[in-house]
PDB file of C-alpha atoms in Angstrom:
ATOM      1  CA  UNK A   1     128.338 -12.464  53.974  1.00 78.00           C
ATOM      2  CA  UNK A   2     124.854 -13.560  52.255  1.00 83.00           C
ATOM      3  CA  UNK A   3     123.112 -10.113  51.137  1.00 82.00           C
ATOM      4  CA  UNK A   4     126.158  -9.397  49.255  1.00 84.00           C
ATOM      5  CA  UNK A   5     125.263 -12.685  47.427  1.00 84.00           C
ATOM      6  CA  UNK A   6     121.827 -11.248  47.628  1.00 83.00           C
ATOM      7  CA  UNK A   7     122.985  -7.348  46.261  1.00 83.00           C
ATOM      8  CA  UNK A   8     124.621  -9.336  43.458  1.00 84.00           C
ATOM      9  CA  UNK A   9     122.238 -11.617  42.561  1.00 81.00           C
ATOM     10  CA  UNK A  10     119.748  -8.342  41.883  1.00 77.00           C
ATOM     11  CA  UNK A  11     122.485  -6.121  39.699  1.00 77.00           C
ATOM     12  CA  UNK A  12     122.064  -9.091  37.604  1.00 78.00           C
ATOM     13  CA  UNK A  13     118.580  -9.206  37.676  1.00 81.00           C
ATOM     14  CA  UNK A  14     118.251  -5.383  36.988  1.00 78.00           C
ATOM     15  CA  UNK A  15     122.066  -4.185  35.572  1.00 78.00           C
ATOM     16  CA  UNK A  16     120.204  -2.145  32.237  1.00 82.00           C
ATOM     17  CA  UNK A  17     117.683   0.208  35.123  1.00 80.00           C
ATOM     18  CA  UNK A  18     121.068   0.418  36.801  1.00 78.00           C
ATOM     19  CA  UNK A  19     122.879   1.388  34.167  1.00 84.00           C
ATOM     20  CA  UNK A  20     119.675   3.445  32.231  1.00 83.00           C
ATOM     21  CA  UNK A  21     120.054   5.100  35.975  1.00 84.00           C
ATOM     22  CA  UNK A  22     124.305   6.388  35.456  1.00 84.00           C
ATOM     23  CA  UNK A  23     123.444   7.522  32.073  1.00 82.00           C
ATOM     24  CA  UNK A  24     120.605   9.961  33.426  1.00 84.00           C
ATOM     25  CA  UNK A  25     123.189  11.247  36.017  1.00 83.00           C
ATOM     26  CA  UNK A  26     126.040  11.678  34.043  1.00 81.00           C
ATOM     27  CA  UNK A  27     123.428  13.435  31.823  1.00 79.00           C
ATOM     28  CA  UNK A  28     122.078  15.457  34.327  1.00 79.00           C
ATOM     29  CA  UNK A  29     125.903  16.170  35.416  1.00 80.00           C
ATOM     30  CA  UNK A  30     127.221  17.648  31.716  1.00 77.00           C
ATOM     31  CA  UNK A  31     123.376  18.687  30.939  1.00 71.00           C
ATOM     32  CA  UNK A  32     123.772  21.550  33.567  1.00 72.00           C
ATOM     33  CA  UNK A  33     126.002  24.117  32.132  1.00 71.00           C
ATOM     34  CA  UNK A  34     123.773  23.527  28.290  1.00 71.00           C
ATOM     35  CA  UNK A  35     120.070  24.269  30.000  1.00 73.00           C
ATOM     36  CA  UNK A  36     121.966  27.427  31.736  1.00 76.00           C
ATOM     37  CA  UNK A  37     123.315  28.493  27.878  1.00 78.00           C
ATOM     38  CA  UNK A  38     119.494  27.279  26.432  1.00 79.00           C
ATOM     39  CA  UNK A  39     118.258  29.551  29.564  1.00 82.00           C
ATOM     40  CA  UNK A  40     120.241  32.163  28.490  1.00 85.00           C
ATOM     41  CA  UNK A  41     119.493  32.439  25.258  1.00 86.00           C
ATOM     42  CA  UNK A  42     115.954  31.641  24.737  1.00 88.00           C
ATOM     43  CA  UNK A  43     115.769  34.694  26.868  1.00 91.00           C
ATOM     44  CA  UNK A  44     118.044  36.573  24.196  1.00 92.00           C
ATOM     45  CA  UNK A  45     114.839  34.818  21.430  1.00 92.00           C
ATOM     46  CA  UNK A  46     112.234  36.466  23.846  1.00 92.00           C
ATOM     47  CA  UNK A  47     113.360  39.878  24.760  1.00 92.00           C
ATOM     48  CA  UNK A  48     113.520  39.558  20.560  1.00 93.00           C
ATOM     49  CA  UNK A  49     110.807  38.516  20.168  1.00 93.00           C
ATOM     50  CA  UNK A  50     108.621  41.339  22.619  1.00 93.00           C
ATOM     51  CA  UNK A  51     110.464  44.155  20.913  1.00 94.00           C
ATOM     52  CA  UNK A  52     109.639  42.373  16.946  1.00 94.00           C
ATOM     53  CA  UNK A  53     106.420  42.136  18.380  1.00 94.00           C
ATOM     54  CA  UNK A  54     105.990  45.768  19.189  1.00 95.00           C
ATOM     55  CA  UNK A  55     108.029  46.944  15.592  1.00 96.00           C
ATOM     56  CA  UNK A  56     105.318  45.260  13.990  1.00 95.00           C
ATOM     57  CA  UNK A  57     102.171  46.285  16.188  1.00 96.00           C
ATOM     58  CA  UNK A  58     103.935  50.837  15.904  1.00 96.00           C
ATOM     59  CA  UNK A  59     104.008  49.482  11.826  1.00 96.00           C
ATOM     60  CA  UNK A  60     100.045  48.379  11.990  1.00 96.00           C
ATOM     61  CA  UNK A  61      99.022  51.560  14.270  1.00 96.00           C
ATOM     62  CA  UNK A  62     101.245  53.395  11.401  1.00 96.00           C
ATOM     63  CA  UNK A  63      99.504  52.494   9.243  1.00 96.00           C
ATOM     64  CA  UNK A  64      96.180  52.820  10.281  1.00 96.00           C
ATOM     65  CA  UNK A  65      96.354  56.045  10.993  1.00 96.00           C
ATOM     66  CA  UNK A  66      97.978  56.913   7.754  1.00 96.00           C
ATOM     67  CA  UNK A  67      94.701  54.902   6.128  1.00 96.00           C
ATOM     68  CA  UNK A  68      92.142  57.488   7.711  1.00 96.00           C
ATOM     69  CA  UNK A  69      94.046  60.678   6.596  1.00 96.00           C
ATOM     70  CA  UNK A  70      94.242  59.479   3.176  1.00 96.00           C
ATOM     71  CA  UNK A  71      90.246  58.175   3.933  1.00 96.00           C
ATOM     72  CA  UNK A  72      89.447  61.615   5.049  1.00 96.00           C
ATOM     73  CA  UNK A  73      91.192  63.251   2.439  1.00 97.00           C
ATOM     74  CA  UNK A  74      89.540  61.213   0.318  1.00 97.00           C
ATOM     75  CA  UNK A  75      86.702  62.248   1.259  1.00 96.00           C
ATOM     76  CA  UNK A  76      87.195  66.368   1.388  1.00 96.00           C
ATOM     77  CA  UNK A  77      88.747  66.586  -2.285  1.00 97.00           C
ATOM     78  CA  UNK A  78      85.218  64.589  -3.310  1.00 97.00           C
ATOM     79  CA  UNK A  79      83.232  66.545  -1.380  1.00 97.00           C
ATOM     80  CA  UNK A  80      84.398  69.936  -2.734  1.00 96.00           C
ATOM     81  CA  UNK A  81      84.099  68.173  -6.049  1.00 96.00           C
ATOM     82  CA  UNK A  82      80.470  67.534  -5.547  1.00 96.00           C
ATOM     83  CA  UNK A  83      80.484  71.728  -4.281  1.00 96.00           C
ATOM     84  CA  UNK A  84      81.589  73.010  -7.634  1.00 95.00           C
ATOM     85  CA  UNK A  85      79.320  70.607  -9.588  1.00 94.00           C
ATOM     86  CA  UNK A  86      76.857  71.363  -7.902  1.00 94.00           C
ATOM     87  CA  UNK A  87      77.898  75.349  -8.057  1.00 92.00           C
ATOM     88  CA  UNK A  88      78.561  74.867 -12.578  1.00 89.00           C
ATOM     89  CA  UNK A  89      74.735  73.242 -12.549  1.00 88.00           C
ATOM     90  CA  UNK A  90      72.883  75.999 -10.478  1.00 88.00           C
ATOM     91  CA  UNK A  91      75.042  78.537 -13.054  1.00 84.00           C
ATOM     92  CA  UNK A  92      74.356  76.517 -15.840  1.00 80.00           C
ATOM     93  CA  UNK A  93      70.288  76.550 -14.982  1.00 81.00           C
ATOM     94  CA  UNK A  94      69.827  80.045 -13.650  1.00 81.00           C
ATOM     95  CA  UNK A  95      71.628  81.436 -17.053  1.00 74.00           C
ATOM     96  CA  UNK A  96      69.813  82.653 -20.141  1.00 76.00           C
ATOM     97  CA  UNK A  97      71.332  81.242 -22.938  1.00 74.00           C
ATOM     98  CA  UNK A  98      71.119  81.860 -26.683  1.00 74.00           C
ATOM     99  CA  UNK A  99      71.411  79.335 -29.314  1.00 74.00           C
ATOM    100  CA  UNK A 100      72.851  81.808 -32.157  1.00 75.00           C
ATOM    101  CA  UNK A 101      75.754  83.077 -29.844  1.00 78.00           C
ATOM    102  CA  UNK A 102      76.453  79.383 -28.730  1.00 75.00           C
ATOM    103  CA  UNK A 103      77.063  78.184 -32.580  1.00 78.00           C
ATOM    104  CA  UNK A 104      78.402  82.010 -33.467  1.00 80.00           C
ATOM    105  CA  UNK A 105      81.143  81.110 -30.640  1.00 79.00           C
ATOM    106  CA  UNK A 106      81.589  77.527 -31.776  1.00 82.00           C
ATOM    107  CA  UNK A 107      82.306  79.322 -35.261  1.00 79.00           C
ATOM    108  CA  UNK A 108      79.312  78.237 -37.373  1.00 77.00           C
ATOM    109  CA  UNK A 109      76.837  81.082 -37.900  1.00 76.00           C
ATOM    110  CA  UNK A 110      73.967  81.692 -39.278  1.00 73.00           C
ATOM    111  CA  UNK A 111      72.593  81.470 -43.164  1.00 69.00           C
TER     112      UNK A 111
END
């Protein structure tokens, strides 16, 4: 029975380690079910994150495409306005302007 007294003496000396080991075992067996639930929630969250990331990426691409289209249209309008301005300036320089006729058109009569 000497071995029994050695075992009881060791248990008395190291009871905190045995209690910690027992609590770890209980926590493991009780937490297995919760870990499966946590894994399911994490998988759902991961899938939702991927969907959100794809939606954000698609929105960014659409915005870039729209901005490029607006920039192209702006450049076309700017080019058309410059060409119109140059055309009108050419017409003005080509025409002969009579000062008396201009004054008559705005209502000033020559005396």
